Short mmCIF file of C-alpha atoms in Angstrom, two decimals:
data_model
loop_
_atom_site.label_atom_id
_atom_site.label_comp_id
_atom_site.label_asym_id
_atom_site.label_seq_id
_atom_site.Cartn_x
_atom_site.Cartn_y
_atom_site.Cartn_z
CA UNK A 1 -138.01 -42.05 -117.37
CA UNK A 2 -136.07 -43.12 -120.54
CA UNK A 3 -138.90 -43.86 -122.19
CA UNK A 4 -140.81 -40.06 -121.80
CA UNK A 5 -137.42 -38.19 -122.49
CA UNK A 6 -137.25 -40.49 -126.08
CA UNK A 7 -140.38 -39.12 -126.31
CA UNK A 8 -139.65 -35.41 -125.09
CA UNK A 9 -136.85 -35.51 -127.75
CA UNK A 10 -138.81 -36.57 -130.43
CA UNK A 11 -141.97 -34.47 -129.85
CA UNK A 12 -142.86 -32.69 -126.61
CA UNK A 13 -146.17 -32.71 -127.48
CA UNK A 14 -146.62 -36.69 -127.18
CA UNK A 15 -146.00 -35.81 -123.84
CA UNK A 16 -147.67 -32.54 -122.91
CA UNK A 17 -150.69 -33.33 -125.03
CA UNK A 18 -153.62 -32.38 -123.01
CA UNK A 19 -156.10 -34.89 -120.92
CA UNK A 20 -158.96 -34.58 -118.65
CA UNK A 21 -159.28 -31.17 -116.64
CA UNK A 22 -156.47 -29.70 -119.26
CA UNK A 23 -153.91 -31.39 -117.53
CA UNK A 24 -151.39 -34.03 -119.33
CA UNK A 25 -151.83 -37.35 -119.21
CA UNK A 26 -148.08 -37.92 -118.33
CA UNK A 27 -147.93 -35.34 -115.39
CA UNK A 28 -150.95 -37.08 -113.75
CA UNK A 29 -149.57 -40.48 -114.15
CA UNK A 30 -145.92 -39.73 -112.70
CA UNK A 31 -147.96 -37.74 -109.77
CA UNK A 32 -150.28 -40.92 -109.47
CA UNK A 33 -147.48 -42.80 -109.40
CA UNK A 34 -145.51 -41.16 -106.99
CA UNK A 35 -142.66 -40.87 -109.44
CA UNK A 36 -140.97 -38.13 -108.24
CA UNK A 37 -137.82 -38.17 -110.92
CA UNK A 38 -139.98 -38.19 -113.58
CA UNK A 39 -142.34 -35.32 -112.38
CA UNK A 40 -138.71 -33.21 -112.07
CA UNK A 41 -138.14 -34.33 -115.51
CA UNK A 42 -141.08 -33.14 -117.36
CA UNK A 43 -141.05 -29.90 -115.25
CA UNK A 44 -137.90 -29.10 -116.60
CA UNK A 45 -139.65 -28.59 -119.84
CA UNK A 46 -143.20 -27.11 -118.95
CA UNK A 47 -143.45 -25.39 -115.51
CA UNK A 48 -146.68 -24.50 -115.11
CA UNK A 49 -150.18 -24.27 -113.16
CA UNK A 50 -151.24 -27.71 -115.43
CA UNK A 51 -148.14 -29.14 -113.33
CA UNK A 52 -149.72 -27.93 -109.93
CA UNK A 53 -152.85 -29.41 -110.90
CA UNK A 54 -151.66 -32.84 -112.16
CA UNK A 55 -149.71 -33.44 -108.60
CA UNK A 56 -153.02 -32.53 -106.59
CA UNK A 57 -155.15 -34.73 -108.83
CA UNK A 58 -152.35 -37.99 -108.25
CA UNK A 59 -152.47 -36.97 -104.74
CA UNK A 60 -149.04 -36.15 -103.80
CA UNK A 61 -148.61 -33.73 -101.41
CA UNK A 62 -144.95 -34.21 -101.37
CA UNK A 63 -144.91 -32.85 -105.23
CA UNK A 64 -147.44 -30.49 -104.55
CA UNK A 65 -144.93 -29.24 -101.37
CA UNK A 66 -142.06 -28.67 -104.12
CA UNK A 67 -143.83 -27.12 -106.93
CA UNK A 68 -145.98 -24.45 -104.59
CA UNK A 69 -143.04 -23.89 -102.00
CA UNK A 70 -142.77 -19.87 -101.96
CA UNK A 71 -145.33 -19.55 -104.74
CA UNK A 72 -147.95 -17.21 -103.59
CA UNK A 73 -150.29 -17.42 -106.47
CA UNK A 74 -150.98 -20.56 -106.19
CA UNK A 75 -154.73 -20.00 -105.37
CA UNK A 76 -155.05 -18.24 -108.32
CA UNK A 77 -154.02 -20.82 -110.80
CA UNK A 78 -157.16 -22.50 -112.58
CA UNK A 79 -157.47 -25.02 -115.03
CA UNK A 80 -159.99 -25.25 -118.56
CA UNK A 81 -162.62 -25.94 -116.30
CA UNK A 82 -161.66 -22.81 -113.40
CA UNK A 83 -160.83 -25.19 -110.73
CA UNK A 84 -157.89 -24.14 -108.46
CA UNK A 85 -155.08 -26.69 -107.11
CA UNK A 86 -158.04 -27.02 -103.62
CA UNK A 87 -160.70 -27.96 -106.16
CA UNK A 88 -158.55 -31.14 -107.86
CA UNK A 89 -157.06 -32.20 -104.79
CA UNK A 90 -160.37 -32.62 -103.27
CA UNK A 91 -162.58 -33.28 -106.11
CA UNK A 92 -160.73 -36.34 -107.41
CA UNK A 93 -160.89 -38.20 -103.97
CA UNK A 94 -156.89 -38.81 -104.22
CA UNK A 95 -156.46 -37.19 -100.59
CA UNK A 96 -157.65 -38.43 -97.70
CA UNK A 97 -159.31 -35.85 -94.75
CA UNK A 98 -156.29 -35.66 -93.18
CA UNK A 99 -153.82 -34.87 -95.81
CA UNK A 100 -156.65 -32.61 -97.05
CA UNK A 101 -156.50 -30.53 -93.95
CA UNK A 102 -152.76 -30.88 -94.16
CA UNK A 103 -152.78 -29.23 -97.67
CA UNK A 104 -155.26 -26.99 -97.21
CA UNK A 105 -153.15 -25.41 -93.48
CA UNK A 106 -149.80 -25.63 -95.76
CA UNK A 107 -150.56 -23.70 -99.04
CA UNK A 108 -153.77 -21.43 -98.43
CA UNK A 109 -153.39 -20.40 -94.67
#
């Protein structure tokens, strides 16, 4: 996490540049990851759908329980490509069925 705030400090867009699917490289990797303090981190300086998108790709449903908890847009948020947060969780293969279903009951029912 010391590393990516050097990093934040010096240019935020060494961070937020963007990756596959328009979302950052660094969001995907800390979702991947399961980093959890460094997700926080780099929210604290972009919020945004790319954030949403980066957690469902890494496969955390944990993140992707704080970042859409009381959202209700959250099916409307799309990335370069006009996938929504369903379409990268399942499209990337990172959740299994059952945390699938388990997203899927949580944030769109």
């Amino acid at each position: 996490a010391g590393f990516v705030q050097e990093l934040l400090d010096r240019d935020p867009l060494l961070v937020f540049g963007e990756g596959e699917y328009g979302v950052t490289d660094m969001f995907y990797a800390a979702a991947r990851g399961g980093n959890a303090d460094l997700f926080r981190m780099l929210l604290d300086h972009a919020m945004s759908p790319r954030a949403v998108h980066a957690a469902a790709r890494g496969g955390s449903v944990r993140m992707l329980k704080e970042l859409i908890d009381g959202r209700s847009d959250v099916s409307a948020y799309l990335d370069i490509r006009g996938s929504t947060v369903l379409h990268a969780a399942a499209g990337r293969g990172q959740l299994e069925l059952d945390q699938l279903e388990q997203f899927m009951i949580q944030f769109f029912c």
